Short mmCIF file of C-alpha atoms and ligand atoms in Angstrom, two decimals:
data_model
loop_
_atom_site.label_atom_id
_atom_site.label_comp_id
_atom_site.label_asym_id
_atom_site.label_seq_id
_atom_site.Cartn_x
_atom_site.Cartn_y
_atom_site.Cartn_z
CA UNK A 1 2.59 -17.63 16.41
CA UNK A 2 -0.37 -16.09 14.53
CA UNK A 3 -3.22 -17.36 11.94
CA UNK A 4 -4.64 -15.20 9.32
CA UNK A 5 -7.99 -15.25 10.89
CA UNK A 6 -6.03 -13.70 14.33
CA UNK A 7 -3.75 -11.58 12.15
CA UNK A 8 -3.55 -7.78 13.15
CA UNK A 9 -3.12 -5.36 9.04
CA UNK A 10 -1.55 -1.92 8.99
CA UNK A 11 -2.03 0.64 7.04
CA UNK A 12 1.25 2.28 5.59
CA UNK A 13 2.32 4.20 3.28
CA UNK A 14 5.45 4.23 0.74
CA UNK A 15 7.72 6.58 1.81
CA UNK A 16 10.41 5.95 -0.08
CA UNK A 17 11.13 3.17 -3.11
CA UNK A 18 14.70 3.13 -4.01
CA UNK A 19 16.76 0.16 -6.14
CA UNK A 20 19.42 -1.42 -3.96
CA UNK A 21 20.49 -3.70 -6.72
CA UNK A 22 19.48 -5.25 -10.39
CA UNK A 23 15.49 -5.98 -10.08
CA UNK A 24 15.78 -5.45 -6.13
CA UNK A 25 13.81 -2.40 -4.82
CA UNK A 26 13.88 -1.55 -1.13
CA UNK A 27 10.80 0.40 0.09
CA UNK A 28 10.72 2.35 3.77
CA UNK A 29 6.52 1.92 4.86
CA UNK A 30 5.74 4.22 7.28
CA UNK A 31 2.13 5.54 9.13
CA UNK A 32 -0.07 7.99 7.60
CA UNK A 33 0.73 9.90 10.63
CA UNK A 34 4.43 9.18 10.86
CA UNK A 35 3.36 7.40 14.37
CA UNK A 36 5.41 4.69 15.88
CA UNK A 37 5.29 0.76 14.62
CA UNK A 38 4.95 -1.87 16.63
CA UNK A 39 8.04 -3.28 18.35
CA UNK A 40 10.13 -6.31 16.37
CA UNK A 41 13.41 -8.45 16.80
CA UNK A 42 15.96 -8.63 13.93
CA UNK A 43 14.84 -12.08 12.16
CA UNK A 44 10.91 -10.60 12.08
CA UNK A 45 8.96 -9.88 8.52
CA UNK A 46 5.71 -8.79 7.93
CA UNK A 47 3.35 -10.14 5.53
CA UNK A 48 2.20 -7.99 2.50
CA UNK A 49 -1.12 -8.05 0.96
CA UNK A 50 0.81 -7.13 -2.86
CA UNK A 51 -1.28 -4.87 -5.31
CA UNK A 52 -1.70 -8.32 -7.28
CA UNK A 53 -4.05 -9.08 -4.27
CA UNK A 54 -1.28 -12.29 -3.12
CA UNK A 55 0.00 -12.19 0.28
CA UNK A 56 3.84 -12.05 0.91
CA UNK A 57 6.63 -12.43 2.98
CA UNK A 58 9.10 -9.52 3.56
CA UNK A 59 12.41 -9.68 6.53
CA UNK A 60 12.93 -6.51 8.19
CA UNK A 61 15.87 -4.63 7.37
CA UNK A 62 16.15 -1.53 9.46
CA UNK A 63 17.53 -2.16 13.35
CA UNK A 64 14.42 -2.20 15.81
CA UNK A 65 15.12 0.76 17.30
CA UNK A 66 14.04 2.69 14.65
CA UNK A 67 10.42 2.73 15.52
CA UNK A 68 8.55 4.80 12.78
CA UNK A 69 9.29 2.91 9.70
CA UNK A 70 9.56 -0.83 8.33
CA UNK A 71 12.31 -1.00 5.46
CA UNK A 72 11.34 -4.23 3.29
CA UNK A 73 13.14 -5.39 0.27
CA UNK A 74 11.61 -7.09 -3.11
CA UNK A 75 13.26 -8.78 -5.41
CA UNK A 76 11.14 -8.36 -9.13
CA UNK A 77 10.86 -12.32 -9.67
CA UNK A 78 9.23 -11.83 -13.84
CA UNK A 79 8.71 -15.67 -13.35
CA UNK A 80 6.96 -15.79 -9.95
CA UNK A 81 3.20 -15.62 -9.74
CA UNK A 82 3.00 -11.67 -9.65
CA UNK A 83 3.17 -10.46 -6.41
CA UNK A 84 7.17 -9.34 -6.43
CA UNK A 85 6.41 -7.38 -10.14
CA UNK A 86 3.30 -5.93 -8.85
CA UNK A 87 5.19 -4.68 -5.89
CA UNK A 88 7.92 -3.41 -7.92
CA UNK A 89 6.09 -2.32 -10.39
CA UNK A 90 2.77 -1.03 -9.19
CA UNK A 91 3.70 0.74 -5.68
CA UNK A 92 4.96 4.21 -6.11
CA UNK A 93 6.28 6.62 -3.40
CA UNK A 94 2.78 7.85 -1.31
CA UNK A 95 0.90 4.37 -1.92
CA UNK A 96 -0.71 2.56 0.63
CA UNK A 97 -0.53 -0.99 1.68
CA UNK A 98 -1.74 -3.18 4.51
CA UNK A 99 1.30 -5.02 6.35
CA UNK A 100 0.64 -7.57 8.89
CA UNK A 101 2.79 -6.52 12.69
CA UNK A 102 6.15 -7.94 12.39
CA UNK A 103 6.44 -11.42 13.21
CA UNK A 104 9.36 -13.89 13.94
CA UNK A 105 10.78 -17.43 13.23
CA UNK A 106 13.99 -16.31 12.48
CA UNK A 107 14.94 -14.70 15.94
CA UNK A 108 18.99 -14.27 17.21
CA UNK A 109 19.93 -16.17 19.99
CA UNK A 110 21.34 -14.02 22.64
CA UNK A 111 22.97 -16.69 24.30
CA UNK A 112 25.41 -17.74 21.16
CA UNK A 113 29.28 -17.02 21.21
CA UNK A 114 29.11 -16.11 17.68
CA UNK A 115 26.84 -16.25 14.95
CA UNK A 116 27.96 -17.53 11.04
CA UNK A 117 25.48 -15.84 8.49
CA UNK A 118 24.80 -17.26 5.14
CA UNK A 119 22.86 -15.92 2.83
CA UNK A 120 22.37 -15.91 -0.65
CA UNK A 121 20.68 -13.49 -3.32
CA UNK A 122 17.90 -12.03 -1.67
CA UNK A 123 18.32 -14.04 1.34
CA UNK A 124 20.32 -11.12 2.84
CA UNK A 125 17.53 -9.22 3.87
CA UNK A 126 17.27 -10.69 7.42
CA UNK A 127 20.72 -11.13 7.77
CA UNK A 128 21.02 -7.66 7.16
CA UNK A 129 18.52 -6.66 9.90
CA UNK A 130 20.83 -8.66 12.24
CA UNK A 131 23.91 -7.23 11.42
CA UNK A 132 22.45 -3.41 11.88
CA UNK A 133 20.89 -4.74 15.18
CA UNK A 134 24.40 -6.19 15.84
CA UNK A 135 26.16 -3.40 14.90
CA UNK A 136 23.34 -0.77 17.19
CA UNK A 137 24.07 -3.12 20.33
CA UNK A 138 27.52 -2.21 19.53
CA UNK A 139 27.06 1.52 19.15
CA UNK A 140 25.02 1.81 22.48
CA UNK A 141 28.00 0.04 24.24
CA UNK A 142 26.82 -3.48 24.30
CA UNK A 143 29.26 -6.23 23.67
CA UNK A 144 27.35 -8.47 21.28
CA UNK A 145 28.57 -11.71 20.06
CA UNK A 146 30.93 -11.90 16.83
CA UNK A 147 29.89 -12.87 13.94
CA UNK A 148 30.99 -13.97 10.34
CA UNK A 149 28.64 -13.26 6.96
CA UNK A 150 29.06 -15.48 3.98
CA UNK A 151 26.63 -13.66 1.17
CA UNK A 152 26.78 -15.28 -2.22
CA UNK A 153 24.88 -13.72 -5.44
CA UNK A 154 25.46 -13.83 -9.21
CA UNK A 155 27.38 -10.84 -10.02
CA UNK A 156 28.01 -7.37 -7.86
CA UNK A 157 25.17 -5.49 -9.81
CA UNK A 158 22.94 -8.61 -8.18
CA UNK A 159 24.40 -8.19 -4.70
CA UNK A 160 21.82 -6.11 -2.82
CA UNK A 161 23.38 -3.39 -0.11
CA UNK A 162 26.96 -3.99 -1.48
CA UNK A 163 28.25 -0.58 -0.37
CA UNK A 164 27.39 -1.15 3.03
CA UNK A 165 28.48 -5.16 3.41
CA UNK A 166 32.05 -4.26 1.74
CA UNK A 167 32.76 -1.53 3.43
CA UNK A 168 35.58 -1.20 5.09
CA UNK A 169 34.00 -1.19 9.24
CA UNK A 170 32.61 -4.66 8.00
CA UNK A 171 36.20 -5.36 7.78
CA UNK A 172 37.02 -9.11 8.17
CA UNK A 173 33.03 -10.20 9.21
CA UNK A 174 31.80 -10.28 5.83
CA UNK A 175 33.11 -12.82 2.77
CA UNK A 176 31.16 -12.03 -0.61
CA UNK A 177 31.51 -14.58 -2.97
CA UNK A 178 29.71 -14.19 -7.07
CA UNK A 179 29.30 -17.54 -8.94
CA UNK A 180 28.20 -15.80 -12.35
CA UNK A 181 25.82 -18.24 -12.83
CA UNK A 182 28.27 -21.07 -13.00
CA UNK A 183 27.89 -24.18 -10.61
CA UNK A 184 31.63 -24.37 -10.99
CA UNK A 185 32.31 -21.38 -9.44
CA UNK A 186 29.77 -22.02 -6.67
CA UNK A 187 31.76 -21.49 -2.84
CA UNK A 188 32.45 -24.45 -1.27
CA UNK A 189 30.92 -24.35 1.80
CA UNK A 190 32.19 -27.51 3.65
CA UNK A 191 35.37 -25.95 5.01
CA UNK A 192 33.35 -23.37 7.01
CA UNK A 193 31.02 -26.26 8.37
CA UNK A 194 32.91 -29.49 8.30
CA UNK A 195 34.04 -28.70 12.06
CA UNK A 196 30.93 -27.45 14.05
CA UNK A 197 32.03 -24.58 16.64
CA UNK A 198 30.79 -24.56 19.98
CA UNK A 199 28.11 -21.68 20.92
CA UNK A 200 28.11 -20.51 17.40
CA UNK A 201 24.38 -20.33 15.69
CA UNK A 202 24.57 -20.62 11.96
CA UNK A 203 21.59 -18.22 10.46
CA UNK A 204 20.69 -19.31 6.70
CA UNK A 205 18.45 -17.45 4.20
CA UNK A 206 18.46 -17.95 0.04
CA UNK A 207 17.49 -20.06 -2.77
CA UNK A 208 16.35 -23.41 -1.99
CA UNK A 209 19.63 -25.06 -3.35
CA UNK A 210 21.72 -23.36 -0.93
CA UNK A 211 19.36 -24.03 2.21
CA UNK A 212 19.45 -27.83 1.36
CA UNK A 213 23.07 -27.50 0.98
CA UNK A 214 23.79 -25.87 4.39
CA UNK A 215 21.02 -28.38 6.27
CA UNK A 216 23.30 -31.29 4.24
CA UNK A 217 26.40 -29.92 5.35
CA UNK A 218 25.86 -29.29 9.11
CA UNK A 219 23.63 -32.76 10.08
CA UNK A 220 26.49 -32.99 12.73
CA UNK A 221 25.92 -29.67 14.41
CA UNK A 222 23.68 -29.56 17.41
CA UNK A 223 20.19 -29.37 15.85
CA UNK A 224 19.58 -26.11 18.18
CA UNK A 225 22.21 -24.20 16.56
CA UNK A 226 20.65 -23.99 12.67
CA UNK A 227 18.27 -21.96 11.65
CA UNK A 228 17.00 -21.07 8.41
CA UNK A 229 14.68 -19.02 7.06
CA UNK A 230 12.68 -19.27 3.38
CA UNK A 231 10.29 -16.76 1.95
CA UNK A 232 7.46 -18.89 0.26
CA UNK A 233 7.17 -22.01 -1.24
CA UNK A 234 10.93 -21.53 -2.53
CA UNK A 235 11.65 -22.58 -6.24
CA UNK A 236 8.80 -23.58 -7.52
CA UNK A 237 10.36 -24.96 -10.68
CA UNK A 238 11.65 -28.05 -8.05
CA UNK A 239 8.06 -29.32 -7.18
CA UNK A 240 5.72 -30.69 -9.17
CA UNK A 241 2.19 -28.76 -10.41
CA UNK A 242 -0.51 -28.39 -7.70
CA UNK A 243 -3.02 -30.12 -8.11
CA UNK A 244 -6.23 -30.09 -6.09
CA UNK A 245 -6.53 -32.70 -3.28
CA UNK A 246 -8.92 -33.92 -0.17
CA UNK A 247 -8.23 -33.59 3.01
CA UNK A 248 -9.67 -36.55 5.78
CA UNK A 249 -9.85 -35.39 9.37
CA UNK A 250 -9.05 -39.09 10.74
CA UNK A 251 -10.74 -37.56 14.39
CA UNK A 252 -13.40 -35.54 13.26
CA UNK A 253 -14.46 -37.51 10.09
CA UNK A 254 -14.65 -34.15 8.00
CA UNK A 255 -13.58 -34.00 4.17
CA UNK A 256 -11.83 -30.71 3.48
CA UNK A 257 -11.26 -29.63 -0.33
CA UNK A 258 -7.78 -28.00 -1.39
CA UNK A 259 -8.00 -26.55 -4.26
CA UNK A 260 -4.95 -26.01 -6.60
CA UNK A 261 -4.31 -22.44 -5.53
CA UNK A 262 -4.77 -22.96 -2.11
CA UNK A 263 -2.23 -24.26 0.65
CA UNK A 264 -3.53 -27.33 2.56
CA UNK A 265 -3.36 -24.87 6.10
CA UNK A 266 -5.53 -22.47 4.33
CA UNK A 267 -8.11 -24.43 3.53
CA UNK A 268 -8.08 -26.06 6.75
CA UNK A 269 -7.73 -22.81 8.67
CA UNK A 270 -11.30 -21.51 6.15
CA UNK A 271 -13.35 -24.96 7.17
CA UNK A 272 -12.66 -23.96 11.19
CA UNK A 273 -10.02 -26.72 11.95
CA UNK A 274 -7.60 -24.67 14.49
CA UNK A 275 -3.62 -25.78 12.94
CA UNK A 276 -1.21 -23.71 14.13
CA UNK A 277 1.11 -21.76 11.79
CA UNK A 278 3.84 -18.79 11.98
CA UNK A 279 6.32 -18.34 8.66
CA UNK A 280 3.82 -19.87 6.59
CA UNK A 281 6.79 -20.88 5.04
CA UNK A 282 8.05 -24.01 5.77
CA UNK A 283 10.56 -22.88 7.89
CA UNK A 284 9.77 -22.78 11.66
CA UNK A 285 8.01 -25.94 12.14
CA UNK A 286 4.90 -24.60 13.99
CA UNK A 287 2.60 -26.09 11.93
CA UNK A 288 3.79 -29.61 11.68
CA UNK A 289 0.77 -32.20 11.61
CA UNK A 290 1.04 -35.88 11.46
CA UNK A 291 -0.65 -37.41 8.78
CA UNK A 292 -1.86 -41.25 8.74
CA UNK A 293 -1.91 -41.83 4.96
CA UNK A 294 -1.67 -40.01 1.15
CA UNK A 295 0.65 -39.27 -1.16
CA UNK A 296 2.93 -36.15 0.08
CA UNK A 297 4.95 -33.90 -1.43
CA UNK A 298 6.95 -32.65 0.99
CA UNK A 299 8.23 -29.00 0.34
CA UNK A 300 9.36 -27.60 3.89
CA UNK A 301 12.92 -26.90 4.88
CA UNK A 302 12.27 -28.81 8.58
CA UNK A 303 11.40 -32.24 8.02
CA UNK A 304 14.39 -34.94 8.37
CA UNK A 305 13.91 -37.72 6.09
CA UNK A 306 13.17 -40.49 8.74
CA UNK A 307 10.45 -37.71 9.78
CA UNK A 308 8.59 -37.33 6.13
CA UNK A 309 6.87 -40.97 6.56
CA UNK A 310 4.30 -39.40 8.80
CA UNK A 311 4.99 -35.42 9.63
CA UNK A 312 4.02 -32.84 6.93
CA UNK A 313 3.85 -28.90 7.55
CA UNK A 314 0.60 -28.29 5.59
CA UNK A 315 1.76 -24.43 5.18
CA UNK A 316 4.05 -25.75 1.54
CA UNK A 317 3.70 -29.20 1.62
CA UNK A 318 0.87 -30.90 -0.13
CA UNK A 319 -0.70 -34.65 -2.02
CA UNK A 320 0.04 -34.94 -4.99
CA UNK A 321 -3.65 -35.46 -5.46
CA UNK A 322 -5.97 -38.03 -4.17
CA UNK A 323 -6.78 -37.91 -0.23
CA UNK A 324 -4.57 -36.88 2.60
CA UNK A 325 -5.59 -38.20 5.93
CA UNK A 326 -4.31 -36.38 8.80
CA UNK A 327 -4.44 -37.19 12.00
CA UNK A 328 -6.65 -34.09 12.97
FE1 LIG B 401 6.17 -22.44 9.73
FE2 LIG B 401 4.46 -24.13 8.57
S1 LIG B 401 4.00 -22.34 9.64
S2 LIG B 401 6.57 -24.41 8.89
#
């Protein structure tokens, strides 16, 4: 678990920027001094402060063991709020960046039988990680558990490390699947999950649409088993505007402005109220709060419906103006 104010920024350097597919560029970030990194697990990202001056959310893709670099991936979003194009566009081979240390709410479980992978568009990157690590386990004469990848993307020019997932030692693990932009041709996941598989841990990571689909689709799997991971806020096209907001500490009796820019957990963390948070993302559930009253728009990927009446992870979910009270 970390907060910003606890956070821990490298300094690294572009050693390498290289496309990997259409509008995806992977970049290796290594020390000045070519020194080691700090450790990770497959599943970890670092945060990015972006030459935009945003802050976000990269997966690991290279296997742990190789200790002197981090190998991040970015997909150019031209309709995001500028980070991805200023990282895409603005961060040549020798520039420097400050990376938070790798953190994790996407881990493996060791103890599964098997893991089933799904991922979609750029969604692959920590799935990608864990397939390396997988596959190093292997090399060193481990017997790791099997597992299955289900990677889904537009077209093969959008399908990000396509050499490597089709080749032929990925054999039978890996189904790729291209909609071309048609819902009609979208893979029909329900035959993979209509029959949950004992020990096996389903690891999700893509477009909003597909993690909703894969939480709708497994409600009958043990809870334990599903894990998901989302990069940011997710499609932002799917929520409404921000708008600014107050925040009510029902305990304390503090008012907390939020403005529109600003998450509710940041401007909590700035005004000294301790909430703790890991993805920042919606994802891992660390920062879940329960609030007594306000209008919420909630925007996580954790919450079960019966839960939204009174649970909202203030890292993506927000009012939709007025005051929030929470129970703080
Ligand atoms: Fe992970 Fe909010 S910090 S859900």
């Amino acid at each position: 678990m970390a907060q910003e104010s606890t956070r821990e920024w490298l300094p690294l350097m572009v050693q390498r920027r290289a496309a990997v597919a259409r509008d995806i560029i992977e970049f290796t970030l290594v020390r000045a001094n070519a020194g080691e990194l700090p450790l990770f697990e497959s599943g970890a990202h670092v945060l990015v402060h972006t030459p935009a001056g945003s802050t976000r959310k990269y997966s690991l893709i290279n296997p742990p063991n190789e200790r002197r670099h981090y190998v991040i991936a970015v997909r150019r979003d031209a309709n995001g709020r500028g980070g991805s194009v200023s990282m895409a566009d603005g961060l040549a081979s020798g520039a420097v960046i400050e990376t938070s240390v790798p953190e994790n709410a996407f881990p493996l479980e060791r103890s599964a039988r098997r893991y089933l992978f799904i991922a979609g568009g750029i969604g692959i990157t920590p799935i990608l990680g864990m397939i390396r690590h997988l596959q190093m386990r292997t090399a060193e004469g481990e017997n790791p558990p099997p597992f299955q990848l289900i990677y889904l993307t537009r077209s093969g020019a959008d399908t990000a490390y396509l050499e490597e997932l089709a080749s032929q030692s990925m054999g039978e693990h890996v189904s790729l699947h291209h909609d071309h932009g048609n819902p009609v041709e979208a893979f029909d996941l329900w035959p993979v999950l209509e029959r949950p598989a004992a020990g096996t841990h389903i690891y999700c990571c893509g477009p909003r649409g597909l993690m909703d689909a894969v939480r709708d689709m497994t409600g009958h799997w043990p809870a334990t088993g599903i894990h998901f991971e989302s990069f940011g806020v997710g499609d932002a096209a799917m929520f409404e505007a921000n708008r600014p907001f107050a925040i009510h500490l029902a305990r304390s009796g503090k008012t907390i402005e939020v403005d529109a820019d600003q998450t509710a957990l940041e401007a909590l963390q700035a005004s000294g109220c301790r909430v703790m948070s890991s993805c920042e993302a919606g994802s891992c559930g660390t920062c879940r709060t329960t609030y007594l009253s306000g209008d919420v728009e909630h925007r996580d990927l954790v919450l079960g419906e019966g839960e939204k009446a009174d649970q909202i992870m203030v890292c993506v979910s927000r009012a939709r103006g007025g005051v929030l009270e929470l129970d703080l």
